[in-house]
Coordinates of C-alpha atoms in Angstrom, one line a residue:
M1 CA -7.0 43.7 62.6
P2 CA -8.3 47.3 62.9
A3 CA -9.9 48.8 59.8
A4 CA -7.1 51.3 59.5
I5 CA -4.7 48.4 58.6
Y6 CA -6.8 47.7 55.4
L7 CA -7.0 51.4 54.6
L8 CA -3.2 51.6 54.8
S9 CA -3.0 48.6 52.4
L10 CA -5.3 50.4 50.0
C11 CA -3.0 53.4 50.1
I12 CA 0.1 51.3 49.4
F13 CA -1.8 49.6 46.5
A14 CA -2.5 52.9 44.9
M15 CA 1.0 54.2 45.4
A16 CA 2.7 51.1 44.2
T17 CA 0.4 50.9 41.1
S18 CA 1.6 54.4 40.3
E19 CA 5.2 53.3 40.6
F20 CA 4.8 50.2 38.5
M21 CA 2.5 51.4 35.8
V22 CA 5.1 53.5 34.0
A23 CA 6.8 50.3 32.9
G24 CA 3.6 49.1 31.3
M25 CA 3.0 52.2 29.3
M26 CA 6.5 53.0 28.0
P27 CA 5.6 53.1 24.3
S28 CA 2.7 55.5 25.0
L29 CA 4.7 57.8 27.1
A30 CA 7.6 57.8 24.6
A31 CA 5.2 58.8 21.8
A32 CA 3.4 61.4 23.9
F33 CA 6.5 63.2 24.9
H34 CA 8.6 62.5 21.8
I35 CA 11.4 60.8 23.8
S36 CA 13.2 57.5 23.7
L37 CA 12.3 54.4 25.7
A38 CA 15.5 54.9 27.6
E39 CA 14.3 58.3 28.7
V40 CA 11.0 56.8 29.8
G41 CA 13.1 54.2 31.8
N42 CA 14.7 57.2 33.6
L43 CA 11.2 58.0 35.0
V44 CA 11.3 54.6 36.8
S45 CA 14.8 55.3 38.0
A46 CA 13.9 58.8 39.2
F47 CA 11.0 57.4 41.2
A48 CA 13.3 54.7 42.9
A49 CA 16.0 57.3 43.6
S50 CA 13.5 59.6 45.2
V51 CA 12.4 56.7 47.5
V52 CA 15.9 56.0 48.5
V53 CA 17.1 59.6 49.1
G54 CA 14.1 61.9 49.4
G55 CA 11.9 59.7 51.6
P56 CA 14.2 59.5 54.7
L57 CA 15.1 63.2 54.3
L58 CA 11.4 64.2 54.3
T59 CA 10.8 61.9 57.3
L60 CA 13.4 63.8 59.2
R61 CA 11.6 67.0 58.4
L62 CA 8.2 65.8 59.6
P63 CA 7.0 67.7 62.6
A64 CA 6.3 65.9 65.8
V65 CA 2.7 65.4 65.1
R66 CA 0.4 62.4 65.4
R67 CA 0.6 59.7 62.8
K68 CA -2.8 60.5 61.2
P69 CA -2.1 64.1 60.2
A70 CA 1.3 63.0 58.9
L71 CA -0.4 60.3 56.8
L72 CA -2.9 62.7 55.4
G73 CA -0.2 65.3 54.6
L74 CA 1.9 62.7 52.7
L75 CA -1.1 61.4 50.8
A76 CA -1.9 65.0 49.8
L77 CA 1.7 65.4 48.6
F78 CA 1.5 62.1 46.6
L79 CA -1.9 63.2 45.2
L80 CA -0.3 66.4 44.0
G81 CA 2.5 64.5 42.2
Q82 CA -0.1 62.2 40.6
L83 CA -2.1 65.1 39.3
I84 CA 1.0 66.8 37.9
G85 CA 1.6 63.5 36.0
A86 CA -2.0 63.2 34.8
A87 CA -1.9 66.7 33.4
A88 CA 1.7 66.7 32.2
D89 CA 2.4 68.2 28.8
S90 CA 6.2 67.7 28.9
Y91 CA 8.8 65.2 29.9
A92 CA 10.1 67.7 32.6
Q93 CA 6.6 67.8 34.2
M94 CA 6.3 64.0 34.2
L95 CA 9.8 63.7 35.7
A96 CA 8.8 66.2 38.5
S97 CA 5.6 64.1 39.1
R98 CA 7.7 60.9 39.6
I99 CA 10.1 62.6 42.0
V100 CA 7.3 64.1 44.1
C101 CA 5.4 60.8 44.2
G102 CA 8.6 58.8 45.1
V103 CA 9.5 61.1 48.0
A104 CA 5.9 61.0 49.4
Q105 CA 5.6 57.2 49.0
S106 CA 8.8 56.4 50.9
A107 CA 7.9 58.7 53.8
F108 CA 4.4 57.3 53.8
F109 CA 5.6 53.7 54.1
G110 CA 7.6 54.7 57.2
V111 CA 4.7 56.5 58.9
A112 CA 2.2 53.8 57.9
L113 CA 4.2 50.9 59.4
A114 CA 4.8 53.0 62.5
L115 CA 1.1 53.5 63.0
A116 CA 0.5 49.8 62.3
G117 CA 2.8 49.0 65.2
E118 CA 0.9 51.3 67.5
L119 CA -2.5 50.0 66.5
V120 CA -1.8 46.3 67.0
G121 CA 1.2 46.2 69.4
M122 CA 4.7 44.8 68.9
D123 CA 3.5 41.2 69.2
R124 CA 1.5 41.4 66.0
I125 CA 3.6 43.8 64.0
A126 CA 4.6 41.3 61.3
R127 CA 1.0 40.2 60.7
A128 CA 0.0 43.9 60.4
A129 CA 2.9 44.7 58.2
G130 CA 2.0 41.7 56.0
L131 CA -1.5 43.1 55.5
V132 CA -0.3 46.6 54.8
L133 CA 2.4 45.4 52.4
N134 CA -0.1 43.1 50.7
G135 CA -1.1 46.3 48.8
L136 CA 2.3 46.2 47.3
M137 CA 1.9 42.6 46.1
L138 CA -1.6 43.3 44.7
A139 CA -0.3 46.3 42.8
S140 CA 2.0 43.9 40.8
V141 CA -0.8 41.3 40.3
A142 CA -3.8 43.6 39.6
G143 CA -2.7 47.3 39.5
L144 CA -0.1 47.0 36.8
P145 CA -2.2 44.9 34.4
M146 CA -5.2 47.2 35.0
A147 CA -3.2 50.4 34.3
T148 CA -1.7 48.8 31.2
L149 CA -5.1 47.8 29.9
L150 CA -6.5 51.3 30.5
D151 CA -3.5 52.8 28.6
Q152 CA -4.1 50.5 25.6
R153 CA -7.9 51.2 25.6
W154 CA -8.2 54.8 26.5
G155 CA -4.7 56.3 26.9
W156 CA -2.1 56.7 29.6
R157 CA -3.7 59.7 31.2
V158 CA -6.8 57.6 32.3
S159 CA -4.5 55.4 34.4
F160 CA -3.0 58.5 36.1
W161 CA -6.4 60.0 36.8
L162 CA -7.8 56.7 38.2
V163 CA -4.9 56.3 40.6
A164 CA -5.3 59.9 41.7
A165 CA -9.0 59.2 42.4
L166 CA -8.0 56.1 44.4
V167 CA -5.6 58.1 46.5
G168 CA -8.3 60.6 47.1
L169 CA -10.7 57.9 48.3
A170 CA -8.0 56.5 50.6
M171 CA -7.5 59.9 52.1
L172 CA -11.2 60.1 52.9
G173 CA -11.0 56.7 54.6
I174 CA -7.9 57.6 56.6
A175 CA -9.6 60.9 57.7
V176 CA -12.8 59.3 58.8
L177 CA -11.8 55.8 60.1
T178 CA -8.2 56.0 61.3
P179 CA -7.3 56.8 64.9
A180 CA -4.9 59.7 65.5
G181 CA -2.2 57.4 66.9
A182 CA 0.3 58.1 69.7
K183 CA 2.3 61.3 69.5
P184 CA 5.9 60.4 68.4
A185 CA 8.2 60.2 71.4
R186 CA 11.2 61.5 69.4
Q187 CA 10.8 65.1 68.3
G188 CA 14.1 66.1 66.8
A189 CA 16.2 65.0 63.8
A190 CA 19.2 64.4 66.1
E191 CA 17.2 62.0 68.3
E192 CA 15.9 60.1 65.2
I193 CA 19.4 59.7 63.9
R194 CA 20.8 58.6 67.2
A195 CA 18.2 55.9 67.3
L196 CA 19.7 54.4 64.1
A197 CA 23.1 53.7 65.8
K198 CA 22.4 50.1 66.6
P199 CA 24.5 47.3 64.9
A200 CA 21.6 44.9 65.0
L201 CA 19.5 47.3 63.0
W202 CA 22.1 47.6 60.3
A203 CA 22.5 43.9 60.2
A204 CA 18.7 43.7 59.6
Y205 CA 18.9 46.3 56.9
L206 CA 21.8 44.4 55.2
S207 CA 19.7 41.2 55.2
S208 CA 16.7 43.0 53.7
A209 CA 18.8 44.6 50.9
L210 CA 20.5 41.3 50.0
I211 CA 17.1 39.4 50.0
I212 CA 15.4 41.9 47.7
G213 CA 18.6 42.2 45.6
S214 CA 18.6 38.4 45.1
V215 CA 14.9 38.4 44.1
F216 CA 15.2 41.2 41.5
A217 CA 18.4 40.0 40.0
V218 CA 16.3 37.1 38.8
F219 CA 12.8 38.6 38.5
T220 CA 13.9 41.5 36.2
Y221 CA 15.1 39.0 33.5
L222 CA 12.5 36.3 33.8
A223 CA 10.7 37.3 30.5
P224 CA 13.7 36.6 28.2
L225 CA 14.5 33.5 30.3
F226 CA 11.0 32.1 29.7
Q227 CA 11.3 32.5 25.9
Q228 CA 14.9 32.0 25.1
V229 CA 15.8 29.3 27.6
S230 CA 12.6 27.6 28.7
G231 CA 11.0 27.8 25.2
F232 CA 7.7 29.3 26.2
S233 CA 5.9 31.4 23.7
A234 CA 5.6 35.2 24.3
A235 CA 1.8 34.8 24.7
L236 CA 2.4 32.6 27.8
A237 CA 4.6 35.1 29.6
P238 CA 1.6 37.0 31.2
A239 CA 0.3 33.7 32.6
L240 CA 3.7 32.9 34.1
F241 CA 3.9 36.3 35.7
G242 CA 0.3 35.7 36.9
V243 CA 1.5 32.5 38.6
Y244 CA 4.3 34.5 40.3
G245 CA 1.9 37.2 41.4
V246 CA -0.7 34.9 42.9
A247 CA 2.1 33.0 44.8
T248 CA 3.4 36.3 46.1
V249 CA 0.0 37.3 47.6
L250 CA -0.5 33.9 49.1
G251 CA 3.0 33.7 50.5
N252 CA 2.6 37.2 52.1
L253 CA -0.6 36.2 53.9
V254 CA 1.1 33.0 55.3
T255 CA 4.3 34.7 56.4
G256 CA 2.4 37.6 57.9
R257 CA 0.9 35.1 60.4
L258 CA 4.1 33.2 61.1
A259 CA 6.7 36.0 61.2
D260 CA 5.8 37.5 64.6
R261 CA 6.7 34.3 66.5
H262 CA 9.1 32.7 64.0
T263 CA 10.9 35.6 62.5
R264 CA 14.3 33.9 62.1
R265 CA 12.8 30.7 60.8
V266 CA 10.7 32.5 58.2
L267 CA 13.8 34.3 57.0
Q268 CA 15.9 31.2 57.0
G269 CA 13.3 29.1 55.2
G270 CA 12.6 31.8 52.7
I271 CA 16.3 32.4 51.9
L272 CA 17.0 28.7 51.6
T273 CA 14.0 28.4 49.2
L274 CA 15.3 31.2 47.1
L275 CA 18.8 29.6 46.9
A276 CA 17.3 26.3 45.9
V277 CA 15.0 27.8 43.3
M278 CA 17.8 29.8 41.7
L279 CA 20.2 26.9 41.6
A280 CA 17.5 24.7 40.1
L281 CA 16.7 27.3 37.4
A282 CA 20.3 27.9 36.6
L283 CA 20.8 24.2 36.0
G284 CA 17.4 23.2 34.6
A285 CA 15.5 26.2 33.1
Q286 CA 15.3 24.3 29.8
W287 CA 12.6 22.1 31.4
Q288 CA 9.3 23.9 31.3
A289 CA 7.6 22.1 34.3
L290 CA 10.6 22.9 36.5
T291 CA 10.5 26.5 35.4
V292 CA 6.8 26.9 36.3
A293 CA 7.3 25.3 39.8
A294 CA 10.4 27.5 40.4
V295 CA 8.5 30.7 39.4
F296 CA 5.7 29.8 41.9
L297 CA 8.3 29.2 44.7
L298 CA 10.1 32.3 43.8
G299 CA 6.9 34.3 44.2
A300 CA 5.9 32.5 47.4
A301 CA 9.3 32.8 49.2
G302 CA 10.9 36.1 47.9
L303 CA 8.9 39.3 48.5
P304 CA 6.7 37.5 51.2
M305 CA 9.7 37.7 53.5
N306 CA 8.8 41.4 53.9
P307 CA 6.7 40.9 57.1
A308 CA 9.6 39.1 58.8
M309 CA 12.1 41.7 57.6
V310 CA 9.9 44.4 59.0
A311 CA 9.5 42.6 62.4
R312 CA 13.3 42.2 62.7
V313 CA 13.9 45.8 61.9
V314 CA 11.3 47.1 64.3
R315 CA 12.6 44.9 67.2
A316 CA 16.1 46.1 66.5
G317 CA 15.5 49.8 66.0
G318 CA 12.0 50.6 67.2
S319 CA 8.9 51.4 65.3
G320 CA 9.7 55.0 64.5
A321 CA 8.8 56.4 61.1
M322 CA 12.5 57.1 60.3
T323 CA 13.5 53.5 61.0
N324 CA 10.8 52.2 58.7
S325 CA 11.4 54.8 56.0
L326 CA 15.1 54.0 55.9
H327 CA 14.2 50.4 55.7
M328 CA 12.1 51.0 52.6
A329 CA 15.1 53.0 51.1
V330 CA 17.4 50.1 51.8
I331 CA 15.0 47.7 50.2
N332 CA 14.9 49.9 47.1
L333 CA 18.7 50.0 47.0
G334 CA 18.7 46.2 47.0
L335 CA 16.1 46.2 44.2
M336 CA 18.1 48.6 42.1
F337 CA 21.4 46.8 42.7
G338 CA 20.0 43.4 41.8
A339 CA 18.5 44.6 38.6
W340 CA 21.6 46.6 37.7
A341 CA 24.1 43.8 38.5
G342 CA 21.9 41.3 36.6
G343 CA 22.1 43.6 33.6
L344 CA 25.9 43.8 33.9
C345 CA 26.0 40.0 33.7
L346 CA 24.1 40.0 30.5
D347 CA 26.1 42.9 29.0
A348 CA 29.3 40.8 29.8
G349 CA 28.0 38.1 27.5
W350 CA 27.5 35.5 30.2
G351 CA 24.0 34.5 29.1
L352 CA 20.5 34.5 30.6
R353 CA 21.5 32.0 33.3
A354 CA 24.1 34.4 34.8
P355 CA 21.5 36.5 36.7
L356 CA 20.3 33.2 38.3
W357 CA 23.8 32.5 39.6
L358 CA 24.1 36.1 40.8
G359 CA 20.8 35.8 42.6
A360 CA 22.0 32.6 44.3
A361 CA 25.2 34.3 45.4
L362 CA 23.2 37.2 47.0
A363 CA 20.8 34.7 48.7
L364 CA 23.9 33.0 50.2
L365 CA 25.2 36.3 51.5
A366 CA 21.7 37.0 52.9
W367 CA 21.8 33.7 54.8
L368 CA 25.2 34.6 56.2
S369 CA 24.0 38.0 57.2
L370 CA 21.4 36.5 59.5
S371 CA 24.2 35.6 62.0
L372 CA 25.5 39.1 62.3
D373 CA 23.2 39.9 65.2
R374 CA 22.8 36.4 66.6
G375 CA 23.4 37.7 70.1
G376 CA 21.0 40.6 69.7
D377 CA 17.4 41.1 70.6
S378 CA 16.0 41.6 67.1
W379 CA 14.5 38.1 66.9
Q380 CA 12.4 38.2 70.1
A381 CA 8.8 39.4 70.0
K382 CA 8.2 42.2 72.5
T383 CA 4.7 42.8 73.6
R384 CA 3.5 46.1 74.8
P385 CA 0.1 47.8 74.9
A386 CA -0.9 49.7 71.9
E387 CA -0.8 53.5 72.4
V388 CA -3.7 54.8 70.4
S389 CA -5.9 57.8 70.9
V390 CA -8.8 58.8 68.7

């Protein structure tokens, strides 16, 4: 793999850490800005909404330049948003920071995956995407705990400044070590939009949204499930989430190697594993050994389907930045829907097992969605020479 792939992973790690870390410092931010925890939660929602809406819109506005300058510009925009957050003296400034960072992150994901496809060729796009997106997995395993620890020791601003420094370091690496990449073939917004008019592409988007929705309908409410149903102490919750995080990183590395040649099988196996895990937890979460095994499998089979999802989308709709940016938006929509619908189940008084049944239902729908483009070409690897210029 080219060195640029690992640099892109570092960028994703920094950006995702910035996205996740607000959840770990909610009390500190609430005290700093004299706001409620619910208002701090709106910072998380604002970031996600910016990814869904702002990222694709910004991608459409990107000029027809090579990938490298586009990446550097988006990193600079993200860095600006991060610095606004680090220096924020009001809730409005922090909200602006989250919106700017969310827009820049979504567009960056799209351009980064497009460049990864150019660097390695379409026959290895899933492996490259797996390595790039491993930064996302590591952010949940290492970035979030690190930021939370820094907040507790030295205050929340230290975490913001450290992520800003990491983004600056990544910018330097991109500037020095990353090839310029092929000039985008499509130069206008109309051409980008027309490229999206493929049923197989939207079938792939639907599967991705349902898969991620299924995962986050369950993951969002694991902490109370551990304590109130499985009977674990609160002190053991971080260790259980650590099991989940390690499984996610390992699973992503494995699927990244398999997904290029076995895209459909990786998705089929992952979805069936999700379905089995959620049904097992819904019926047997009172048994602690079963819960630990299920959490590991949930981590190994859920988010690690990302490389296969990316490969399917790229083969159906091409490797353009808009195609990938919209894919990230769809994934975030699935994430928000899963967490929201799981909360509705709890508010309805159906108990902590209800999100598990919801997750199983979404996984079943994801399985059915795989057949929507059975006659299409989104499952076949297409090799082509990489178009890269330095």
